[in-house]
Coordinates of C-alpha atoms and ligand atoms in Angstrom, one line a residue:
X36 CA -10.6 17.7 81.0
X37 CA -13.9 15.4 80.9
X38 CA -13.8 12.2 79.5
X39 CA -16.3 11.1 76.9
X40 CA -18.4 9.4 79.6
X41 CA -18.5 13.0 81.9
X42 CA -19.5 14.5 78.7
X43 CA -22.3 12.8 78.3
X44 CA -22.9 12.5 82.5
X45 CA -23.2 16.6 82.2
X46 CA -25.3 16.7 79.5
X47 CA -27.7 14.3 81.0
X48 CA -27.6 17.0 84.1
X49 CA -28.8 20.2 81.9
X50 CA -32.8 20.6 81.4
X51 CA -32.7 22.2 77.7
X52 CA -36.5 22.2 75.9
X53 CA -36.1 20.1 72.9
X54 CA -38.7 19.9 70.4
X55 CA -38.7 17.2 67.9
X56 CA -41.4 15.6 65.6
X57 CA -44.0 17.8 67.8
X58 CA -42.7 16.5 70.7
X59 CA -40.9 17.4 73.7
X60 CA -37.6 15.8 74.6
X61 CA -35.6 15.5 78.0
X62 CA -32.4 15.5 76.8
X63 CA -30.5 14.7 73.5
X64 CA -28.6 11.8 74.9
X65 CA -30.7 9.3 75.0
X66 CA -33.0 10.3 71.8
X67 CA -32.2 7.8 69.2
X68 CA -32.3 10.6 66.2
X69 CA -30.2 12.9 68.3
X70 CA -27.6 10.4 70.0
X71 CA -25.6 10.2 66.7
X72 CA -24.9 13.6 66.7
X73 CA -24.2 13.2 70.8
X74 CA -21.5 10.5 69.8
X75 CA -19.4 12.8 67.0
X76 CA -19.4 15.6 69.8
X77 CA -18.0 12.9 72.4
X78 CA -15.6 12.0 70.0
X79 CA -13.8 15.5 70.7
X80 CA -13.5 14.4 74.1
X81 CA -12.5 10.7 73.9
X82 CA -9.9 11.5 71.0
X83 CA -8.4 13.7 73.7
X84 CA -8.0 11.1 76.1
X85 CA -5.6 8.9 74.2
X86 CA -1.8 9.8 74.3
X87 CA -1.6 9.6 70.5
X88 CA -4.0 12.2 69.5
X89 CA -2.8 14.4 72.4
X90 CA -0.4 16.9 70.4
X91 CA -3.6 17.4 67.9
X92 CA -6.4 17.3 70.6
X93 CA -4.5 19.3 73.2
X94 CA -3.3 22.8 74.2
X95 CA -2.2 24.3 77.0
X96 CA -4.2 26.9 78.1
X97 CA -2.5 31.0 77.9
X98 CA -4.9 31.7 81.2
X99 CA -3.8 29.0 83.5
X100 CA -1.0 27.1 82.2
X101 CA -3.5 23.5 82.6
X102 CA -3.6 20.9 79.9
X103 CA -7.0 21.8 77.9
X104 CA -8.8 20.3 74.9
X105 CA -8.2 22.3 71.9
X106 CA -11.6 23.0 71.7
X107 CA -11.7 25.1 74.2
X108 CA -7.9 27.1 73.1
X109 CA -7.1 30.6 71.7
X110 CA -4.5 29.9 69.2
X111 CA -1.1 31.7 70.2
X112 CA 0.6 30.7 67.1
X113 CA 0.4 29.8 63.5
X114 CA 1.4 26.1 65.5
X115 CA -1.6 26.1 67.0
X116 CA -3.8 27.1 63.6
X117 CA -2.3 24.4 61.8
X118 CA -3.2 21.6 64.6
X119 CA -6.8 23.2 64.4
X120 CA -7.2 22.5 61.1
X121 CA -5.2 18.5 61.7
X122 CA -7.5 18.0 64.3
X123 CA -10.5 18.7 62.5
X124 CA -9.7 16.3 59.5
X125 CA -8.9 13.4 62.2
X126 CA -12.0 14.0 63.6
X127 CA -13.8 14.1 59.9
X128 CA -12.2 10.7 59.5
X129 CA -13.3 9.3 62.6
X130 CA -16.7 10.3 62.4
X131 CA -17.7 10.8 58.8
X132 CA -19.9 13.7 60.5
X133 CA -20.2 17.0 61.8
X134 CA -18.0 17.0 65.3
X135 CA -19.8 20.3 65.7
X136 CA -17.5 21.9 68.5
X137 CA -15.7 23.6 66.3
X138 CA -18.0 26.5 65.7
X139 CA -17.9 27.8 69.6
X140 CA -14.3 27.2 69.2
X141 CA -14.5 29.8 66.6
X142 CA -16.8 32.0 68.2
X143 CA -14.8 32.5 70.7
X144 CA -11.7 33.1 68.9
X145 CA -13.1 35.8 67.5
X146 CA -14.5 37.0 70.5
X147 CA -11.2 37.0 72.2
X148 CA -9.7 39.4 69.8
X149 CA -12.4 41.6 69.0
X150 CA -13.6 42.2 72.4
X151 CA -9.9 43.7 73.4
X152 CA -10.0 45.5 70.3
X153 CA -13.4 47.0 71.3
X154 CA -12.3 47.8 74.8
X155 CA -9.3 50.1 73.4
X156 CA -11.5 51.9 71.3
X157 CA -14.4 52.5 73.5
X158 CA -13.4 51.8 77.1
X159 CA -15.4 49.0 77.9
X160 CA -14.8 45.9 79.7
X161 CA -15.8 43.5 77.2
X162 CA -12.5 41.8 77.3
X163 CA -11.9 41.2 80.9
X164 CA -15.6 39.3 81.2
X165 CA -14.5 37.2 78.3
X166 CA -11.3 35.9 79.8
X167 CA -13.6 35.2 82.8
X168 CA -16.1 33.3 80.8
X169 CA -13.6 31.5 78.9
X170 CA -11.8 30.2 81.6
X171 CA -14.8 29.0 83.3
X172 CA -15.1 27.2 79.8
X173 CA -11.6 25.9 79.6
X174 CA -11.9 24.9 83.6
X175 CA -15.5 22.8 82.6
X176 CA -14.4 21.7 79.6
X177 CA -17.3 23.0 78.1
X178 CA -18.6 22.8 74.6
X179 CA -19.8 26.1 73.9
X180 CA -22.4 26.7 70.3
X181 CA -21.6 29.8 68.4
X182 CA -24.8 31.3 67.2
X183 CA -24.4 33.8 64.4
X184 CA -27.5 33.0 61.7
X185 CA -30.8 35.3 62.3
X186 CA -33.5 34.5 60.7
X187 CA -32.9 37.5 58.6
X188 CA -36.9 37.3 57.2
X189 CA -36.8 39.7 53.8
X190 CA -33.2 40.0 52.8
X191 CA -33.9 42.8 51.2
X192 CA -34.8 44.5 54.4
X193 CA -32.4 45.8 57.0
X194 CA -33.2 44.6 60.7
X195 CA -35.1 47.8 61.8
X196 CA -37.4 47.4 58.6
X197 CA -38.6 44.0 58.9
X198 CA -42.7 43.4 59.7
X199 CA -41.0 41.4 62.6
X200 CA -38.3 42.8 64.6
X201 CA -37.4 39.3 66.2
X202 CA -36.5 38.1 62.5
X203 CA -33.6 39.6 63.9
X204 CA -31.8 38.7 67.6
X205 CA -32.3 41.9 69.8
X206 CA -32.5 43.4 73.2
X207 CA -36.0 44.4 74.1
X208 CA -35.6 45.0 77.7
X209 CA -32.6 47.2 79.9
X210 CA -32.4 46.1 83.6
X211 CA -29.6 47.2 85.8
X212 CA -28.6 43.6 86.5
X213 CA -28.5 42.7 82.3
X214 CA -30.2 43.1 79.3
X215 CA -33.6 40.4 78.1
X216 CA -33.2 39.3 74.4
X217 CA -35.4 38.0 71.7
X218 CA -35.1 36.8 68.2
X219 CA -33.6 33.3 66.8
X220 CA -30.7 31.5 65.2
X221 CA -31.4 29.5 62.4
X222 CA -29.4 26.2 61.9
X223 CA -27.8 25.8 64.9
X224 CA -25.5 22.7 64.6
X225 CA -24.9 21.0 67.8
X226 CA -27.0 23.1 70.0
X227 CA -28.4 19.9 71.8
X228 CA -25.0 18.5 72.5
X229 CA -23.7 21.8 74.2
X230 CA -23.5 23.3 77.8
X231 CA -23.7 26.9 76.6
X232 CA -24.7 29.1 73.6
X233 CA -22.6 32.4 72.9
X234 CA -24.5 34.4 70.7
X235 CA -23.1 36.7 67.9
X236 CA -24.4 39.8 65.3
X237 CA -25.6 37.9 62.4
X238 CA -23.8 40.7 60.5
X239 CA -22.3 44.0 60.0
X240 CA -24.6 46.8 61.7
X241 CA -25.9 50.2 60.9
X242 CA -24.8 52.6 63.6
X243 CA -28.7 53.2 64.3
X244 CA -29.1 49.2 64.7
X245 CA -27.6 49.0 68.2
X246 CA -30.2 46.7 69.9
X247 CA -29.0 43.9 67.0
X248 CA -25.4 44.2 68.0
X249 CA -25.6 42.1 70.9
X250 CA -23.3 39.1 71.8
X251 CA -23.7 37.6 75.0
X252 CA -23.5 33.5 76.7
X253 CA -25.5 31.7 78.3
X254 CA -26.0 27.9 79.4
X255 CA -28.6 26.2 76.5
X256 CA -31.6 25.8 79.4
X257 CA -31.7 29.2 80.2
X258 CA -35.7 30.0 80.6
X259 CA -36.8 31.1 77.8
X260 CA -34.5 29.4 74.6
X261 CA -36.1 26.7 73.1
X262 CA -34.9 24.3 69.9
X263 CA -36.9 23.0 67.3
X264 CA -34.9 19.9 65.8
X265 CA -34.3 20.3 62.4
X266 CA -35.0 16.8 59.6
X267 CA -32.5 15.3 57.8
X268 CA -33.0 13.0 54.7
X269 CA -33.5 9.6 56.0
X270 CA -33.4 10.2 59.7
X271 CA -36.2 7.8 60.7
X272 CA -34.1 5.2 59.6
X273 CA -32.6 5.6 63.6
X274 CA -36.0 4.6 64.7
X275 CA -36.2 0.9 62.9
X276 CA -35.3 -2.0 64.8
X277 CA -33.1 -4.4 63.3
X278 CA -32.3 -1.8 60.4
X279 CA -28.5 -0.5 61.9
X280 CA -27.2 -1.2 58.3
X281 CA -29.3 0.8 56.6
X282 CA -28.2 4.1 58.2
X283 CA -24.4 3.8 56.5
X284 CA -22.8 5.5 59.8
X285 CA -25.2 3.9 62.6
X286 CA -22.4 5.4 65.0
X287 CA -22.3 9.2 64.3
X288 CA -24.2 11.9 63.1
X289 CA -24.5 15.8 63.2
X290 CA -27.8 18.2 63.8
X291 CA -29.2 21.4 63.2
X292 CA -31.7 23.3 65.0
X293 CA -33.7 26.4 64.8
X294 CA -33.1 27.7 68.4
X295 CA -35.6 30.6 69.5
X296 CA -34.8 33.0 72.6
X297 CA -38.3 34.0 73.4
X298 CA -37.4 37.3 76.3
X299 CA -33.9 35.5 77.3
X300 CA -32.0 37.1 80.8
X301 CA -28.5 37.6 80.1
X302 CA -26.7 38.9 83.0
X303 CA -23.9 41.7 82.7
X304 CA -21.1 39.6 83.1
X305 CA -21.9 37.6 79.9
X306 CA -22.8 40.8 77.7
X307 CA -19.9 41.2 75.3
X308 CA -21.1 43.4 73.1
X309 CA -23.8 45.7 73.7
X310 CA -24.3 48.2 70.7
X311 CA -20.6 48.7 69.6
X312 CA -22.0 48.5 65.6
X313 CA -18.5 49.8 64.5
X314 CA -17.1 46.0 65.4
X315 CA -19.9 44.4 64.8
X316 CA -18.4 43.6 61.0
X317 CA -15.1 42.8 62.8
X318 CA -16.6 39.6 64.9
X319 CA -18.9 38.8 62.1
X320 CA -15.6 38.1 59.5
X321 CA -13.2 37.3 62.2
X322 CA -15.8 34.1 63.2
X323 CA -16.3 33.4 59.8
X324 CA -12.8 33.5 59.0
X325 CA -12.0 31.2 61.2
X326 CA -14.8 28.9 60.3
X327 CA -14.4 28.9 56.6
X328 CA -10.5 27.7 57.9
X329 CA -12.3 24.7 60.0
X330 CA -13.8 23.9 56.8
X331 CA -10.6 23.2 55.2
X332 CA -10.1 20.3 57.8
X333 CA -13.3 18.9 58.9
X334 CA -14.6 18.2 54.9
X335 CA -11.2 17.0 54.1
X336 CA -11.5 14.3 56.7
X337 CA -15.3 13.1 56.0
X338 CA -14.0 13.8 51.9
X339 CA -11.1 11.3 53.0
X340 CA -13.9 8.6 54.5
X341 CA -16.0 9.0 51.1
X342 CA -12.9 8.6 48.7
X343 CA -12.3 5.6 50.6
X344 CA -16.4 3.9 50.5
X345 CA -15.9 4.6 46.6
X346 CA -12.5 3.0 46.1
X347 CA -13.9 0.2 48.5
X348 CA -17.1 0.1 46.3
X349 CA -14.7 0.1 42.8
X350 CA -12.8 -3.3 44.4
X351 CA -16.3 -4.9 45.5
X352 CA -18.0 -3.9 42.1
X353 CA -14.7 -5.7 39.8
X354 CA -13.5 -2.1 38.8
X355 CA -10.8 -1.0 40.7
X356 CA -8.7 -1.5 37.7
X357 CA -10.1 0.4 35.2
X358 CA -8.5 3.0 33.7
X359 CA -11.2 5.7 34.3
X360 CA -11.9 4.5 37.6
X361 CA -8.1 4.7 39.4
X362 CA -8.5 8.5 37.2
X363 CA -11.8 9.1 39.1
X364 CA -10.0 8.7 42.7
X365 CA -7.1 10.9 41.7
X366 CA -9.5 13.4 41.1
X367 CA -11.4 13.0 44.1
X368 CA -7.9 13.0 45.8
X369 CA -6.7 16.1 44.2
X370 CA -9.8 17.8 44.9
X371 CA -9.9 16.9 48.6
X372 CA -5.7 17.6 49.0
X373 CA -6.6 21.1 47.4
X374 CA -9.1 22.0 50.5
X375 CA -6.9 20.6 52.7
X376 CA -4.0 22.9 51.3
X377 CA -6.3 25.6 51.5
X378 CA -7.2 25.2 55.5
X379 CA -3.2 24.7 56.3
X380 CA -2.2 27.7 53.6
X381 CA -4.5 30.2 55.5
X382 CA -3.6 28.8 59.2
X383 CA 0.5 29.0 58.0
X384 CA -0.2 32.5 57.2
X385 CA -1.9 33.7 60.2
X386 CA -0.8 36.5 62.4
X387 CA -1.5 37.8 65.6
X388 CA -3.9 40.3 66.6
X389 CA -3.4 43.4 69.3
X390 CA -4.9 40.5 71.9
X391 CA -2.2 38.4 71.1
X392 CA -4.5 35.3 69.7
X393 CA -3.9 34.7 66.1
X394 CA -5.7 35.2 63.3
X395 CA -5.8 32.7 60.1
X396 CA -5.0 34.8 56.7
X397 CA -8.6 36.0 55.7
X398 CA -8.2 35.8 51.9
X399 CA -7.1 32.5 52.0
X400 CA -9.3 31.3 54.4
X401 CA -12.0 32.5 52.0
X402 CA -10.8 30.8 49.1
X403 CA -10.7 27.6 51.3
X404 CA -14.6 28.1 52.1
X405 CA -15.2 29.1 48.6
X406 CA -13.4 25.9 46.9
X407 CA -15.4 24.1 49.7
X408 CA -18.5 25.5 48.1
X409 CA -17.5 23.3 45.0
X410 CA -15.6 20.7 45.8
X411 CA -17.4 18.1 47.8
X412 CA -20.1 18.2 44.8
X413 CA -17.9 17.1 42.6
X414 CA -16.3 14.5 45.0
X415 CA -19.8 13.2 45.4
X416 CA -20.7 13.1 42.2
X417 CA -17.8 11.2 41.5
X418 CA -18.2 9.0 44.1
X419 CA -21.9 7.8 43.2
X420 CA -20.4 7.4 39.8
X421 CA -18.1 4.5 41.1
X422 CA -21.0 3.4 43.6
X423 CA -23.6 2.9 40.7
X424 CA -27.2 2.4 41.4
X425 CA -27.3 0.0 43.6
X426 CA -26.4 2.8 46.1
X427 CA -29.7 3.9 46.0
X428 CA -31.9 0.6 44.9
X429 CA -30.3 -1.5 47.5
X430 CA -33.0 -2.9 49.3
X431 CA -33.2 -3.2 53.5
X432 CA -31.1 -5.1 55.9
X433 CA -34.5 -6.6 57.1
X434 CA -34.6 -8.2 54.0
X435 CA -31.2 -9.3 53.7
X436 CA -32.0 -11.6 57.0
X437 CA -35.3 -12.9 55.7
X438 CA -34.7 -16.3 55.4
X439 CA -36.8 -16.8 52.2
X440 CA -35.6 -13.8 49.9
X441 CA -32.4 -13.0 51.7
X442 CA -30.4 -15.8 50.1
X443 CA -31.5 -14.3 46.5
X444 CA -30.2 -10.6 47.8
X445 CA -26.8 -12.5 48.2
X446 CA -26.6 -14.4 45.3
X447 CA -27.8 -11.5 42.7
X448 CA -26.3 -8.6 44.5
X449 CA -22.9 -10.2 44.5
X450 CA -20.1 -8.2 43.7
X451 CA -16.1 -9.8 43.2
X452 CA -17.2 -13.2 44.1
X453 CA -14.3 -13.1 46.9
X454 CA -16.3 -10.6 48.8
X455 CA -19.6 -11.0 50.9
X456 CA -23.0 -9.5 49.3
X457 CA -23.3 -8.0 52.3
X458 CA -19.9 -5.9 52.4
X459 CA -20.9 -4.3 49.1
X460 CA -24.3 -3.4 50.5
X461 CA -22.7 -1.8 53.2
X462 CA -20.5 0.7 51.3
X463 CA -23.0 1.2 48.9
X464 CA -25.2 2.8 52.5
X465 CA -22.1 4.6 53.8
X466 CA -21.7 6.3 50.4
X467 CA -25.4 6.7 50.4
X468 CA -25.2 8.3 54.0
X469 CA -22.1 10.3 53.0
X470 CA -24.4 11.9 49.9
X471 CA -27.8 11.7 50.1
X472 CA -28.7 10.8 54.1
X473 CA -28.1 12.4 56.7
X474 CA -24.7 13.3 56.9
X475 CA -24.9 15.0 53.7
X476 CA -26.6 17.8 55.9
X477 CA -22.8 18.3 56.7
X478 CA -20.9 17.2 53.6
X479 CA -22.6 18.4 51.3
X480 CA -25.5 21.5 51.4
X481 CA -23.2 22.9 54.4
X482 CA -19.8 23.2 52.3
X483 CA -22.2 25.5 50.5
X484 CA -24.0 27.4 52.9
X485 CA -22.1 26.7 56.1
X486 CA -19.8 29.5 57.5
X487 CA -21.8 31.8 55.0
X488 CA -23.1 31.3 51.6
X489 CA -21.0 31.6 48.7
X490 CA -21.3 35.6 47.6
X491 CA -20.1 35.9 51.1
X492 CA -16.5 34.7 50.2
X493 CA -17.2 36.4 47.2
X494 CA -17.6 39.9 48.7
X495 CA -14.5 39.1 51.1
X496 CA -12.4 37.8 48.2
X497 CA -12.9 40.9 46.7
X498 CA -12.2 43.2 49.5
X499 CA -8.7 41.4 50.4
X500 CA -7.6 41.1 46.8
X501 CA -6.1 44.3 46.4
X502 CA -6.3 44.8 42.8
X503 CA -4.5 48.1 42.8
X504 CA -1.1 46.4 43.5
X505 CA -1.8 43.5 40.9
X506 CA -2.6 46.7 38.4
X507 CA 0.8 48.5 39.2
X508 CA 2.5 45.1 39.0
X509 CA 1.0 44.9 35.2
X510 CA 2.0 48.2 34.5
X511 CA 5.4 48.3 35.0
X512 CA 6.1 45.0 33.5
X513 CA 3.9 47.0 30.2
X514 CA 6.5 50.3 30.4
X515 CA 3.0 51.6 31.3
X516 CA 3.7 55.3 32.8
X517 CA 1.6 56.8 35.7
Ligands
SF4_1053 FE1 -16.9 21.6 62.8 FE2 -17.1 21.2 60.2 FE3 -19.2 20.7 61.8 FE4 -18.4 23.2 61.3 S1 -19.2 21.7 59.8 S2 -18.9 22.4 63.3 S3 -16.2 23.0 61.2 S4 -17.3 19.6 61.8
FE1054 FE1 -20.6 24.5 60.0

């Protein structure tokens, strides 16, 4: 296993193209924007390095029998889907960000169990170059991005039809040695923090759309892929000198990038699925499944950080004993314990597939994502509630230390006299950070749209809900005959 300091050692040693603010970067480590998001990812590493958070941060690996990071595991129990989901709300709480690992933790998850299943049905050897990969992965201690999102260009339009065939990831080229791929995949979180991309169907395929069923890994500075950082609100606040307040959470951070494979190489051995449309709707749910499960631990955690900057902010404002208030954090607490139920309720109920890795319990792990598609909102919004304005009038750290205004920022932006202007000022930028900045790229618009969009649960919801039985149920209870 690497520590947090080989992490960052062998991410220094790839040569990925990073684009950001029209400009090229080296590497993502020493990039003021992009070394928060660096930091939450060597957080998965560190947190595994200390004998307390071993039992959560720790597996031991079904291939070789060696100590791995979780990260890097294929659940062989409903154990091991429960620490998944622990782990990912200590990590929410000591980062307040996106950890990002998870979702190559998922992808290949799914991949372990779909490619076995592929293999029985069609004879391929899908499953036998997976193991291979993965234990290269587990050996490295790698993190791996899951790529699912195309582009996807007019919704309306299946792959095939689009004015541009790249709006969609597919193999343009055949060569006896691998297949060359183009396309892209849209918000990629923590692409520039990885050692390898594993690329997935965006979703189910057509049985004539056999060059878009393609899933396939390869290290992130393969010639020809290329990311193009994505902006978060407030983001050049990492660039000012002097201003560390002002970003909330100066430590850690999350990213997104659009990542385009412009004719990519992939070699055979990393092909592991190559036109078997029939399963390409099985790795499609099975990822999200497990990622709308991760959801039910990582938002609990960074929802456990935020109900804590608001109760902090209800002591420093004199409130903390109103009536309405203490009822505001129960809410936010019940709200946040109900996700969390959610990601342990589907894990609990998990169940082993014909590979032997387990699978969470898809309808609850789609009611988890869809609550998740509701609940941080309100969480926020009743968090800026006990914040108040100032959370977003505040003025700069820069003028805080001015020797001339600063002492008028202390005396008029007192809170409870007890407790330094400054203290309030600096919850009042976390919860700002947590809601409006840039982690709310990962609090708050991706418990909507990340691990698929709402009407994605939706559709799933309705497909596992088995509203025949509930209708039989109802009948006999009625004396209804037939
Ligand atoms: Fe992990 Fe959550 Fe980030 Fe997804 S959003 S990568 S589950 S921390
Ligand atoms: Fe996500």
């Amino acid at each position: 296993m690497l520590t947090g300091e080989q992490y960052l050692q062998s991410l220094r040693a790839l040569k990925p193209e990073i684009y950001m603010f029209g400009e090229k970067i080296d590497t993502a480590v020493d990039s003021p924007i992009l070394r928060p998001s660096v930091n939450s990812v060597k957080a998965t590493y560190d947190l595994a390095q200390m004998p307390e958070h071993e039992d959560l941060m720790c597996a031991t690996s079904h291939l070789t029998g060696k100590k791995i990071n979780r990260f890097c595991h294929i659940h062989q129990s409903t154990d091991d889907l429960i620490k998944k989901v622990k782990m990912q709300r200590l990590l929410g709480q000591y980062t307040a960000a996106c950890f990002q690992r998870c979702v190559g933790m998922d992808a290949m998850n799914a991949l372990y169990s779909t490619t076995f299943e592929i293999d029985r049905a069609h004879g391929t050897n899908y499953y036998d170059r997976f193991i291979k990969y993965l234990t290269y992965v587990q050996e490295n201690d790698l993190t791996v991005d899951g790529a699912m999102t195309d582009p996807k260009g007019d919704r309306g339009l299946t792959p095939a039809k689009q004015s541009d065939p790249d709006l969609f990831l597919h193999v343009v080229e055949r060569r006896d040695d691998g297949v060359v791929v183009r396309g892209a995949k849209a918000h990629q979180t923590g692409i520039s923090n990885s050692h390898e991309v594993l690329v997935m169907p965006t979703q189910t395929m057509k049985p004539d759309e056999g060059e878009f069923a393609i899933s396939f890994a390869v290290p992130i500075d393969s010639p020809g892929i290329f990311m193009i950082i994505g902006r978060q609100s407030c983001d050049t606040r990492k660039l000012e000198e002097g201003c560390l307040m002002d970003r909330g959470n100066s430590e850690f951070g999350g990213m997104e990038a659009l990542v385009v494979f412009d004719n990519v190489f992939v070699p055979n051995d990393r092909i592991f699925m190559d036109g078997e449309t029939d399963f390409s709707g099985m790795l499609v749910e099975r990822f999200a499944g497990f990622h709308r499960q991760s959801y039910g631990g990582c938002k609990v955690g960074v929802g456990d950080v935020l109900i804590g900057a608001a109760a902090l902010a209800a002591d420093y404002n004199g409130a903390a004993k109103a009536s309405h208030v203490k009822d505001k954090l129960i809410e936010m607490t019940h709200l946040n314990e109900t996700l969390y139920s959610c990601g342990i309720a589907c894990s609990s109920q998990g169940a082993p597939t014909e590979s032997g890795g387990y699978l969470i319990d898809m309808l609850l792990a789609n009611v988890c994502k869809q609550n998740v598609t509701r609940f941080p909102y309100e969480i926020t919004r009743l968090a800026e509630d006990i914040a108040g304005g100032l959370m977003v009038t505040a003025p700069s750290e820069k003028d805080l230390r001015n020797p001339k205004i600063g002492p008028y920022i202390e005396k008029y932006l007192q809170g409870v006299a007890s407790v330094p202007t400054e203290d309030r000022l600096r919850v009042m930028r976390l919860i700002e950070n947590l809601t409006l900045g840039t982690a709310a790229v990962g609090y708050r618009t991706e418990s909507m749209h990340g691990a698929g969009s709402p009407q994605a649960q939706r559709i799933m919801i309705a497909r596992q809900s088995n509203l025949e039985h509930k209708k039989q149920l109802a009948k006999k209870i009625a004396k209804i005959d037939g």
